[in-house]
PDB file of C-alpha atoms in Angstrom:
ATOM      1  CA  ILE B  45      -3.892 -40.421  19.334  1.00 61.00           C
ATOM      2  CA  PRO B  46      -1.546 -41.655  16.619  1.00 70.00           C
ATOM      3  CA  PHE B  47      -4.115 -42.154  13.824  1.00 74.00           C
ATOM      4  CA  GLY B  48      -7.687 -41.485  12.793  1.00 81.00           C
ATOM      5  CA  ASP B  49      -9.930 -38.437  13.017  1.00 85.00           C
ATOM      6  CA  VAL B  50     -10.704 -36.563  16.219  1.00 85.00           C
ATOM      7  CA  HIS B  51     -13.979 -34.662  16.509  1.00 86.00           C
ATOM      8  CA  VAL B  52     -14.683 -32.198  19.320  1.00 88.00           C
ATOM      9  CA  LYS B  53     -18.114 -30.611  19.450  1.00 89.00           C
ATOM     10  CA  ALA B  54     -19.449 -28.199  22.037  1.00 89.00           C
ATOM     11  CA  ASN B  55     -23.111 -27.241  22.126  1.00 90.00           C
ATOM     12  CA  GLY B  56     -22.135 -24.088  24.014  1.00 90.00           C
ATOM     13  CA  LYS B  57     -18.803 -22.290  24.144  1.00 90.00           C
ATOM     14  CA  LEU B  58     -15.531 -24.161  23.495  1.00 89.00           C
ATOM     15  CA  MET B  59     -12.573 -22.734  25.408  1.00 89.00           C
ATOM     16  CA  LEU B  60      -8.971 -23.851  25.033  1.00 88.00           C
ATOM     17  CA  GLU B  61      -6.406 -22.323  27.365  1.00 89.00           C
ATOM     18  CA  ALA B  62      -2.643 -22.766  27.589  1.00 89.00           C
ATOM     19  CA  GLY B  63      -0.055 -21.353  29.955  1.00 89.00           C
ATOM     20  CA  SER B  64       3.091 -19.421  29.100  1.00 89.00           C
ATOM     21  CA  GLY B  65       4.387 -22.303  26.979  1.00 88.00           C
ATOM     22  CA  GLY B  66       1.892 -21.315  24.291  1.00 88.00           C
ATOM     23  CA  ALA B  67      -0.057 -23.515  21.909  1.00 88.00           C
ATOM     24  CA  ASP B  68       0.849 -24.999  18.541  1.00 87.00           C
ATOM     25  CA  LEU B  69      -1.491 -26.318  15.867  1.00 85.00           C
ATOM     26  CA  ASN B  70       0.447 -28.072  13.116  1.00 84.00           C
ATOM     27  CA  THR B  71      -0.898 -29.941  10.115  1.00 83.00           C
ATOM     28  CA  SER B  72       0.196 -30.908   6.631  1.00 82.00           C
ATOM     29  CA  GLY B  73      -3.358 -30.256   5.408  1.00 84.00           C
ATOM     30  CA  ASN B  74      -5.563 -27.205   5.194  1.00 85.00           C
ATOM     31  CA  VAL B  75      -6.887 -25.372   8.263  1.00 86.00           C
ATOM     32  CA  ASN B  76     -10.334 -23.821   8.153  1.00 88.00           C
ATOM     33  CA  LEU B  77     -11.359 -21.366  10.848  1.00 88.00           C
ATOM     34  CA  THR B  78     -14.820 -20.007  10.074  1.00 88.00           C
ATOM     35  CA  THR B  79     -17.570 -18.294  11.979  1.00 89.00           C
ATOM     36  CA  THR B  80     -20.864 -16.569  11.278  1.00 90.00           C
ATOM     37  CA  GLY B  81     -19.885 -14.028  13.943  1.00 90.00           C
ATOM     38  CA  ARG B  82     -16.753 -11.916  14.385  1.00 91.00           C
ATOM     39  CA  LEU B  83     -13.326 -13.541  14.194  1.00 89.00           C
ATOM     40  CA  LEU B  84     -10.863 -11.856  16.549  1.00 88.00           C
ATOM     41  CA  LEU B  85      -7.110 -12.377  16.494  1.00 88.00           C
ATOM     42  CA  GLY B  86      -5.046 -10.529  19.054  1.00 88.00           C
ATOM     43  CA  GLY B  87      -1.743 -10.523  20.871  1.00 87.00           C
ATOM     44  CA  ALA B  88       1.291  -8.401  21.602  1.00 89.00           C
ATOM     45  CA  GLU B  89       2.239  -9.119  17.976  1.00 88.00           C
ATOM     46  CA  VAL B  90       0.165 -10.882  15.313  1.00 86.00           C
ATOM     47  CA  SER B  91       2.218 -12.385  12.487  1.00 84.00           C
ATOM     48  CA  ILE B  92       0.563 -13.916   9.421  1.00 82.00           C
ATOM     49  CA  GLY B  93       2.830 -15.695   6.961  1.00 77.00           C
ATOM     50  CA  GLY B  94       2.223 -17.791   3.893  1.00 75.00           C
ATOM     51  CA  GLY B  95       4.408 -20.396   2.278  1.00 72.00           C
ATOM     52  CA  THR B  96       6.294 -23.542   3.156  1.00 67.00           C
ATOM     53  CA  SER B  97       9.687 -21.976   3.890  1.00 68.00           C
ATOM     54  CA  ASN B  98      10.289 -19.260   6.513  1.00 63.00           C
ATOM     55  CA  ASN B  99       6.681 -18.017   6.276  1.00 52.00           C
ATOM     56  CA  ALA B 100       7.469 -16.569   2.850  1.00 64.00           C
ATOM     57  CA  GLY B 101       4.706 -16.996   0.310  1.00 75.00           C
ATOM     58  CA  THR B 102       1.371 -15.467  -0.624  1.00 81.00           C
ATOM     59  CA  VAL B 103      -1.168 -14.012   1.777  1.00 82.00           C
ATOM     60  CA  ARG B 104      -4.522 -13.037   0.287  1.00 84.00           C
ATOM     61  CA  ILE B 105      -7.208 -10.982   1.978  1.00 87.00           C
ATOM     62  CA  ASN B 106     -10.547 -11.257   0.193  1.00 87.00           C
ATOM     63  CA  VAL B 107     -13.662  -9.539   1.493  1.00 88.00           C
ATOM     64  CA  ASP B 108     -17.075  -8.643   0.135  1.00 90.00           C
ATOM     65  CA  ASN B 109     -16.915  -5.020   1.332  1.00 92.00           C
ATOM     66  CA  ASP B 110     -14.277  -2.855   3.007  1.00 92.00           C
ATOM     67  CA  VAL B 111     -10.815  -3.411   4.515  1.00 91.00           C
ATOM     68  CA  PHE B 112      -9.679  -1.023   7.239  1.00 92.00           C
ATOM     69  CA  ILE B 113      -6.081  -0.867   8.472  1.00 92.00           C
ATOM     70  CA  GLY B 114      -5.331   1.422  11.371  1.00 91.00           C
ATOM     71  CA  SER B 115      -2.315   2.121  13.520  1.00 92.00           C
ATOM     72  CA  GLY B 116      -1.570   4.530  16.329  1.00 93.00           C
ATOM     73  CA  ASN B 117       1.869   5.275  14.906  1.00 94.00           C
ATOM     74  CA  ILE B 118       3.005   4.048  11.492  1.00 94.00           C
ATOM     75  CA  ILE B 119       2.039   1.586   8.739  1.00 93.00           C
ATOM     76  CA  THR B 120       4.931   0.212   6.688  1.00 93.00           C
ATOM     77  CA  THR B 121       4.838  -1.786   3.468  1.00 92.00           C
ATOM     78  CA  SER B 122       8.067  -3.161   2.073  1.00 90.00           C
ATOM     79  CA  ALA B 123       8.747  -5.085  -1.139  1.00 88.00           C
ATOM     80  CA  PRO B 124      10.856  -4.708  -4.307  1.00 92.00           C
ATOM     81  CA  ILE B 125       7.665  -3.713  -6.185  1.00 94.00           C
ATOM     82  CA  ILE B 126       4.389  -2.578  -4.589  1.00 94.00           C
ATOM     83  CA  LYS B 127       1.303  -2.323  -6.782  1.00 93.00           C
ATOM     84  CA  THR B 128      -2.131  -0.999  -5.943  1.00 93.00           C
ATOM     85  CA  ASN B 129      -5.024  -0.941  -8.356  1.00 93.00           C
ATOM     86  CA  ALA B 130      -8.140   1.197  -8.036  1.00 93.00           C
ATOM     87  CA  THR B 131     -10.761   0.834 -10.761  1.00 94.00           C
ATOM     88  CA  SER B 132     -12.354   4.221 -10.033  1.00 96.00           C
ATOM     89  CA  GLN B 133     -10.247   6.528  -7.832  1.00 94.00           C
ATOM     90  CA  TYR B 134      -7.210   6.426  -5.504  1.00 93.00           C
ATOM     91  CA  SER B 135      -7.303   9.087  -2.804  1.00 95.00           C
ATOM     92  CA  ILE B 136      -4.618  10.143  -0.339  1.00 94.00           C
ATOM     93  CA  LYS B 137      -5.612  12.511   2.449  1.00 94.00           C
ATOM     94  CA  SER B 138      -2.621  13.839   4.353  1.00 94.00           C
ATOM     95  CA  PRO B 139      -1.412  17.268   5.482  1.00 95.00           C
ATOM     96  CA  GLN B 140       1.899  16.457   3.776  1.00 94.00           C
ATOM     97  CA  THR B 141       2.900  13.690   1.362  1.00 94.00           C
ATOM     98  CA  VAL B 142       6.599  12.940   0.850  1.00 95.00           C
ATOM     99  CA  ILE B 143       7.869  10.844  -2.049  1.00 94.00           C
ATOM    100  CA  ASP B 144      11.558   9.993  -1.698  1.00 95.00           C
ATOM    101  CA  GLY B 145      12.662   9.081  -5.213  1.00 95.00           C
ATOM    102  CA  ASP B 146      11.744   9.787  -8.819  1.00 94.00           C
ATOM    103  CA  LEU B 147       8.069  10.104  -9.701  1.00 93.00           C
ATOM    104  CA  HIS B 148       6.697   9.099 -13.095  1.00 93.00           C
ATOM    105  CA  ILE B 149       3.122  10.035 -13.986  1.00 93.00           C
ATOM    106  CA  ALA B 150       1.656   8.358 -17.065  1.00 93.00           C
ATOM    107  CA  GLY B 151      -1.263  10.719 -17.522  1.00 93.00           C
ATOM    108  CA  ASP B 152      -2.251  14.308 -16.919  1.00 93.00           C
ATOM    109  CA  LEU B 153      -1.312  16.241 -13.793  1.00 92.00           C
ATOM    110  CA  HIS B 154      -3.904  18.633 -12.409  1.00 94.00           C
ATOM    111  CA  VAL B 155      -2.792  20.926  -9.577  1.00 94.00           C
ATOM    112  CA  THR B 156      -4.909  23.266  -7.491  1.00 94.00           C
ATOM    113  CA  GLY B 157      -2.427  25.561  -5.789  1.00 93.00           C
ATOM    114  CA  GLU B 158       1.199  26.423  -6.419  1.00 93.00           C
ATOM    115  CA  ILE B 159       4.001  24.304  -7.814  1.00 91.00           C
ATOM    116  CA  THR B 160       7.428  24.998  -6.334  1.00 92.00           C
ATOM    117  CA  ALA B 161      10.525  23.498  -7.928  1.00 91.00           C
ATOM    118  CA  GLY B 162      14.061  23.533  -6.553  1.00 91.00           C
ATOM    119  CA  GLY B 163      15.477  22.876 -10.011  1.00 92.00           C
ATOM    120  CA  ASP B 164      14.651  23.578 -13.637  1.00 92.00           C
ATOM    121  CA  ILE B 165      11.339  22.651 -15.266  1.00 90.00           C
ATOM    122  CA  ILE B 166      11.769  21.253 -18.768  1.00 90.00           C
ATOM    123  CA  ALA B 167       8.960  20.782 -21.297  1.00 89.00           C
ATOM    124  CA  GLY B 168       8.592  19.621 -24.888  1.00 84.00           C
ATOM    125  CA  ASN B 169      10.691  16.445 -24.609  1.00 83.00           C
ATOM    126  CA  GLY B 170      13.631  18.432 -23.215  1.00 78.00           C
ATOM    127  CA  SER B 171      13.494  21.251 -25.772  1.00 82.00           C
ATOM    128  CA  VAL B 172      12.266  24.086 -23.512  1.00 87.00           C
ATOM    129  CA  SER B 173      13.876  24.960 -20.173  1.00 89.00           C
ATOM    130  CA  LEU B 174      12.067  27.311 -17.804  1.00 88.00           C
ATOM    131  CA  LEU B 175      15.405  28.615 -16.493  1.00 88.00           C
ATOM    132  CA  LYS B 176      17.499  28.578 -19.679  1.00 86.00           C
ATOM    133  CA  HIS B 177      15.117  29.505 -22.518  1.00 83.00           C
ATOM    134  CA  ILE B 178      15.611  32.832 -24.261  1.00 79.00           C
ATOM    135  CA  HIS B 179      13.237  35.631 -25.229  1.00 76.00           C
ATOM    136  CA  GLY B 180      13.349  38.095 -28.087  1.00 70.00           C
ATOM    137  CA  ASN B 181      13.059  41.772 -27.196  1.00 66.00           C
ATOM    138  CA  GLY B 182      10.004  42.126 -29.425  1.00 59.00           C
ATOM    139  CA  LYS B 183      11.802  43.774 -32.392  1.00 62.00           C
ATOM    140  CA  ASP B 184      12.612  42.048 -35.664  1.00 60.00           C
ATOM    141  CA  GLY B 185      16.243  40.955 -35.889  1.00 59.00           C
ATOM    142  CA  ALA B 186      17.044  42.049 -32.346  1.00 59.00           C
ATOM    143  CA  ASP B 187      19.198  40.182 -29.853  1.00 64.00           C
ATOM    144  CA  THR B 188      17.592  37.756 -27.463  1.00 63.00           C
ATOM    145  CA  THR B 189      17.656  37.811 -23.709  1.00 62.00           C
ATOM    146  CA  GLY B 190      17.278  35.193 -20.994  1.00 60.00           C
ATOM    147  CA  PRO B 191      14.106  34.741 -18.971  1.00 64.00           C
ATOM    148  CA  LYS B 192      13.139  37.531 -16.604  1.00 58.00           C
TER     149      LYS B 192
END
């Protein structure tokens, strides 16, 4: 149909089925897919892209309640900058957390347990080294010694 609107209405279930050639739905306008029930997307791979060039743009997920992401193996996020924002608390529960790169904390650090460092620990804007600071021997005018 080269022009005009097409309306398809089913009073029961509407089923569309295609063979191995797949199915394409292309439009230059918006696409609305809504339901009052569950919306299920599935396949060997599900790819969601936003934008007008190479599926590169913005994808927004907005919900009233919770978002759950689960995987049987690994979840990967990749971008030049990744930001997350929690207005109350951000929790990570893992038997081991590995950060590969420098870590900057703009706030207090509270640790329950031991801290192990493979290098020096420096405090006071670089003025006090845990490995290189010196101690007096407790007597006035006496020589100083390194940390023990």
